Amino acid sequence: MRGSVHSVLWQVMHLPLHSLSSTMSSAEFVAINPFDLPEIRELLKNHLPKHALVQCIRVNRAWYASFLPSIWEDISLYPLSPGRESGPSPESVNNHRHLIRSLSFHYTIERAYSSRAFPNLGSLRLFDISPTTTQPQEEEKQTERSDIEILTLNPTLMHLKFSLTEPDWQAISELKHLKVLELISCAKICSNPQFWTVCAQLETLILTNANIPDLRSLPNNTVFEKLRTLDLRYMQRLLDRDRVEFISRCPNLEMLRMGSSPADRGMSAAKEFVCMVKAGALPNLRGLEYPHSGLSQDDVHGLLRAMQRCTRWRVPETAFGSASFLALSEHFSTLTDLDLGSCKTVSSEMMQAILSSCPLLTSFRGGRIDAKDIVEGQPWVCKSLKCLIAFIHFESLIPADEVPPPPLATVEGSAVSRTSAMDDDRLQRGVFEQLSTLQNLVVIIIGCPHILHKTGESEHCHGLDFRLSKGLGLLSNFRKIYDVRFPGTAQILDEEDLQWMLDHWKSLRRLVGELNHVDGEIGLKLAQLLQRHNVSWR
């Protein structure tokens, strides 16, 4: 909560005066308490945890009216058991049911809740509701009736997420406003063809370890025209050819997340999918997540050229080369989410070009980018970036007066060069200056996940040096940073460096990487300092 409150107060302090009230006179503005302004309370309630919101409603009537809806908009209910809170009482839920917009049940649905209509309920989540486990037969029927009853009494539902053993597809099919369906570990839905009837009205379908009815039971002309988002990443029982068949029946897909079955992993289905997209079968596709695809450069190039306005490309572990990069560059103006992890042919120059050419990018995962390319390249334009995962590589250090030796052993085919301490300081500060423009970063992972044992030099990579003497102080505007990781890098932090992070990065909650690889005793003290400030470290 420390970081959240600080972040909110900082935003309040920097709000432009005209945004608070355009109609107030100067005398009224001076006299008013800022926290009496609805705009300020709106900002607060979007950042505070629920237990803090409960305290807020006790301030006065205005605060009660402002914060009460936020307390009740998302409710989770558990069965009564010793040592665990079950959630609000049935009486409280009944009194505030008009405020509940999202409702979750875990393990069972009590009759006191299932028999109530929630007039503004839009999302219902049913977790591990298993009426056929250990309950007597009468209770099994009651639980099943409760499941059906809560669906029947709430026709406004637009989002349904559940892991039921035997869902009632008739009741689900009657939810005329249903747009989003998520199925988790539903093993017995394959026997009911009414599943396809429900799919016909959906805009988003997410399947996780769930069986689906045999596609061959459908007429050849059956299509799901309303589906815009389809997620088949975690369908281990679904053969790859059936995934492609399902996708081919969704001509208006905009976002596709798919994977491969371990039992049927091969390139034939991937090739079939690529051919389908290149042939124009998915003309509206603008986002693709396809882990472990193993696509060739021609496949990547063909997919990117077929997509009109790509916003999300999360297709790691491919043979991404120069032709693929040229095709990707056509989408630089629209890309928001890009994952090129484990694409060994992605060069440092490509990564620098991406960061300096994609203004809408919010998440980027790549490989190795050289500090020299960052410092000597164009300024980064991705000011909205929230997640950055890459290895910022610095050349190995040598004393300034030492004559450079011949190239050392190679790492992934590239000669390991070395640089002077003076040049290294310049590069370190230059990288910090470039990073300082990314004020919206929440997660930054810029270490070396694979320690360079191949060189025989050291078990640490020479990466970005998180010390004040190297330029750390330039990152004082990282007010939203939550997760910082520098695994495998040779850090030599002291208490002053770490205390600066804690003082300036109020939202910091996780730090990963060795803090001082030279002095283990200092490293232990730094770890204890993080623990005192409730920052996770490993």
Short mmCIF file of N, CA, C and O in Angstrom, two decimals, residues 166-207:
data_model
loop_
_atom_site.label_atom_id
_atom_site.label_comp_id
_atom_site.label_asym_id
_atom_site.label_seq_id
_atom_site.Cartn_x
_atom_site.Cartn_y
_atom_site.Cartn_z
N GLU A 166 -20.00 -30.79 -15.01
CA GLU A 166 -21.05 -30.98 -16.00
C GLU A 166 -21.86 -29.69 -16.13
O GLU A 166 -22.93 -29.57 -15.55
N PRO A 167 -21.38 -28.72 -16.88
CA PRO A 167 -22.12 -27.46 -17.02
C PRO A 167 -23.44 -27.68 -17.76
O PRO A 167 -23.56 -28.57 -18.60
N ASP A 168 -24.40 -26.86 -17.43
CA ASP A 168 -25.70 -26.94 -18.09
C ASP A 168 -25.71 -26.01 -19.30
O ASP A 168 -25.88 -24.81 -19.17
N TRP A 169 -25.50 -26.58 -20.48
CA TRP A 169 -25.37 -25.75 -21.68
C TRP A 169 -26.70 -25.15 -22.12
O TRP A 169 -26.72 -24.14 -22.82
N GLN A 170 -27.79 -25.75 -21.71
CA GLN A 170 -29.08 -25.16 -22.03
C GLN A 170 -29.23 -23.83 -21.31
O GLN A 170 -29.64 -22.83 -21.91
N ALA A 171 -28.89 -23.80 -20.02
CA ALA A 171 -28.98 -22.54 -19.26
C ALA A 171 -28.00 -21.51 -19.80
O ALA A 171 -28.33 -20.32 -19.89
N ILE A 172 -26.81 -21.94 -20.17
CA ILE A 172 -25.82 -21.01 -20.70
C ILE A 172 -26.26 -20.45 -22.05
O ILE A 172 -26.08 -19.27 -22.34
N SER A 173 -26.85 -21.29 -22.88
CA SER A 173 -27.28 -20.84 -24.21
C SER A 173 -28.38 -19.79 -24.14
O SER A 173 -28.60 -19.05 -25.10
N GLU A 174 -29.08 -19.70 -23.01
CA GLU A 174 -30.16 -18.72 -22.87
C GLU A 174 -29.65 -17.36 -22.36
O GLU A 174 -30.45 -16.42 -22.20
N LEU A 175 -28.35 -17.24 -22.12
CA LEU A 175 -27.76 -15.95 -21.73
C LEU A 175 -27.50 -15.15 -23.00
O LEU A 175 -26.44 -15.22 -23.60
N LYS A 176 -28.48 -14.36 -23.41
CA LYS A 176 -28.44 -13.71 -24.72
C LYS A 176 -27.38 -12.61 -24.80
O LYS A 176 -27.01 -12.18 -25.90
N HIS A 177 -26.90 -12.12 -23.65
CA HIS A 177 -25.89 -11.06 -23.67
C HIS A 177 -24.47 -11.59 -23.49
O HIS A 177 -23.52 -10.80 -23.45
N LEU A 178 -24.33 -12.91 -23.39
CA LEU A 178 -23.02 -13.50 -23.14
C LEU A 178 -22.08 -13.24 -24.31
O LEU A 178 -22.38 -13.56 -25.46
N LYS A 179 -20.92 -12.64 -24.01
CA LYS A 179 -19.92 -12.32 -25.02
C LYS A 179 -18.59 -13.02 -24.78
O LYS A 179 -17.84 -13.28 -25.73
N VAL A 180 -18.28 -13.32 -23.51
CA VAL A 180 -16.98 -13.88 -23.17
C VAL A 180 -17.19 -15.17 -22.37
O VAL A 180 -17.90 -15.16 -21.36
N LEU A 181 -16.55 -16.26 -22.80
CA LEU A 181 -16.65 -17.53 -22.10
C LEU A 181 -15.25 -18.10 -21.89
O LEU A 181 -14.46 -18.22 -22.83
N GLU A 182 -14.95 -18.44 -20.63
CA GLU A 182 -13.68 -19.06 -20.27
C GLU A 182 -13.95 -20.40 -19.62
O GLU A 182 -14.68 -20.48 -18.63
N LEU A 183 -13.37 -21.47 -20.16
CA LEU A 183 -13.54 -22.81 -19.62
C LEU A 183 -12.21 -23.32 -19.10
O LEU A 183 -11.20 -23.30 -19.82
N ILE A 184 -12.20 -23.77 -17.85
CA ILE A 184 -10.97 -24.24 -17.22
C ILE A 184 -11.14 -25.68 -16.79
O ILE A 184 -12.01 -26.00 -15.97
N SER A 185 -10.34 -26.57 -17.34
CA SER A 185 -10.33 -27.98 -16.93
C SER A 185 -11.71 -28.59 -16.93
O SER A 185 -12.13 -29.25 -15.97
N CYS A 186 -12.44 -28.38 -18.00
CA CYS A 186 -13.77 -28.98 -18.14
C CYS A 186 -13.63 -30.22 -19.02
O CYS A 186 -13.50 -30.12 -20.24
N ALA A 187 -13.67 -31.37 -18.39
CA ALA A 187 -13.36 -32.60 -19.10
C ALA A 187 -14.57 -33.25 -19.76
O ALA A 187 -14.42 -34.10 -20.62
N LYS A 188 -15.79 -32.85 -19.37
CA LYS A 188 -16.97 -33.58 -19.83
C LYS A 188 -17.88 -32.80 -20.77
O LYS A 188 -19.01 -33.18 -20.97
N ILE A 189 -17.39 -31.70 -21.31
CA ILE A 189 -18.28 -30.93 -22.17
C ILE A 189 -18.33 -31.50 -23.59
O ILE A 189 -19.13 -31.07 -24.40
N CYS A 190 -17.45 -32.47 -23.87
CA CYS A 190 -17.35 -32.96 -25.24
C CYS A 190 -18.61 -33.70 -25.69
O CYS A 190 -18.83 -33.89 -26.88
N SER A 191 -19.44 -34.14 -24.75
CA SER A 191 -20.62 -34.91 -25.13
C SER A 191 -21.82 -34.06 -25.49
O SER A 191 -22.84 -34.59 -25.91
N ASN A 192 -21.70 -32.73 -25.35
CA ASN A 192 -22.86 -31.87 -25.57
C ASN A 192 -22.63 -30.93 -26.74
O ASN A 192 -21.88 -29.96 -26.64
N PRO A 193 -23.28 -31.18 -27.88
CA PRO A 193 -23.09 -30.32 -29.05
C PRO A 193 -23.64 -28.92 -28.87
O PRO A 193 -23.40 -28.04 -29.70
N GLN A 194 -24.40 -28.67 -27.78
CA GLN A 194 -24.93 -27.33 -27.54
C GLN A 194 -23.81 -26.33 -27.25
O GLN A 194 -24.02 -25.12 -27.29
N PHE A 195 -22.63 -26.86 -26.95
CA PHE A 195 -21.46 -26.00 -26.80
C PHE A 195 -21.28 -25.12 -28.02
O PHE A 195 -20.97 -23.93 -27.93
N TRP A 196 -21.47 -25.69 -29.20
CA TRP A 196 -21.28 -24.93 -30.43
C TRP A 196 -22.35 -23.86 -30.59
O TRP A 196 -22.10 -22.79 -31.15
N THR A 197 -23.54 -24.14 -30.07
CA THR A 197 -24.62 -23.13 -30.11
C THR A 197 -24.22 -21.91 -29.31
O THR A 197 -24.46 -20.76 -29.72
N VAL A 198 -23.60 -22.14 -28.15
CA VAL A 198 -23.13 -21.03 -27.33
C VAL A 198 -22.02 -20.27 -28.04
O VAL A 198 -21.99 -19.04 -28.06
N CYS A 199 -21.09 -21.00 -28.67
CA CYS A 199 -19.97 -20.36 -29.36
C CYS A 199 -20.43 -19.41 -30.45
O CYS A 199 -19.76 -18.42 -30.74
N ALA A 200 -21.58 -19.70 -31.03
CA ALA A 200 -22.06 -18.89 -32.14
C ALA A 200 -22.37 -17.46 -31.73
O ALA A 200 -22.41 -16.56 -32.59
N GLN A 201 -22.60 -17.20 -30.43
CA GLN A 201 -22.94 -15.85 -29.99
C GLN A 201 -21.77 -15.15 -29.31
O GLN A 201 -21.87 -13.99 -28.93
N LEU A 202 -20.65 -15.84 -29.16
CA LEU A 202 -19.53 -15.29 -28.39
C LEU A 202 -18.66 -14.37 -29.24
O LEU A 202 -18.55 -14.53 -30.46
N GLU A 203 -18.00 -13.43 -28.54
CA GLU A 203 -16.96 -12.61 -29.14
C GLU A 203 -15.57 -13.07 -28.67
O GLU A 203 -14.58 -12.86 -29.39
N THR A 204 -15.50 -13.68 -27.47
CA THR A 204 -14.23 -14.16 -26.93
C THR A 204 -14.42 -15.55 -26.35
O THR A 204 -15.34 -15.77 -25.55
N LEU A 205 -13.55 -16.48 -26.72
CA LEU A 205 -13.58 -17.84 -26.18
C LEU A 205 -12.17 -18.21 -25.75
O LEU A 205 -11.23 -18.16 -26.54
N ILE A 206 -12.04 -18.57 -24.46
CA ILE A 206 -10.75 -18.96 -23.89
C ILE A 206 -10.89 -20.37 -23.32
O ILE A 206 -11.69 -20.60 -22.41
N LEU A 207 -10.13 -21.30 -23.86
CA LEU A 207 -10.20 -22.70 -23.44
C LEU A 207 -8.88 -23.11 -22.81
O LEU A 207 -7.82 -22.95 -23.42
#
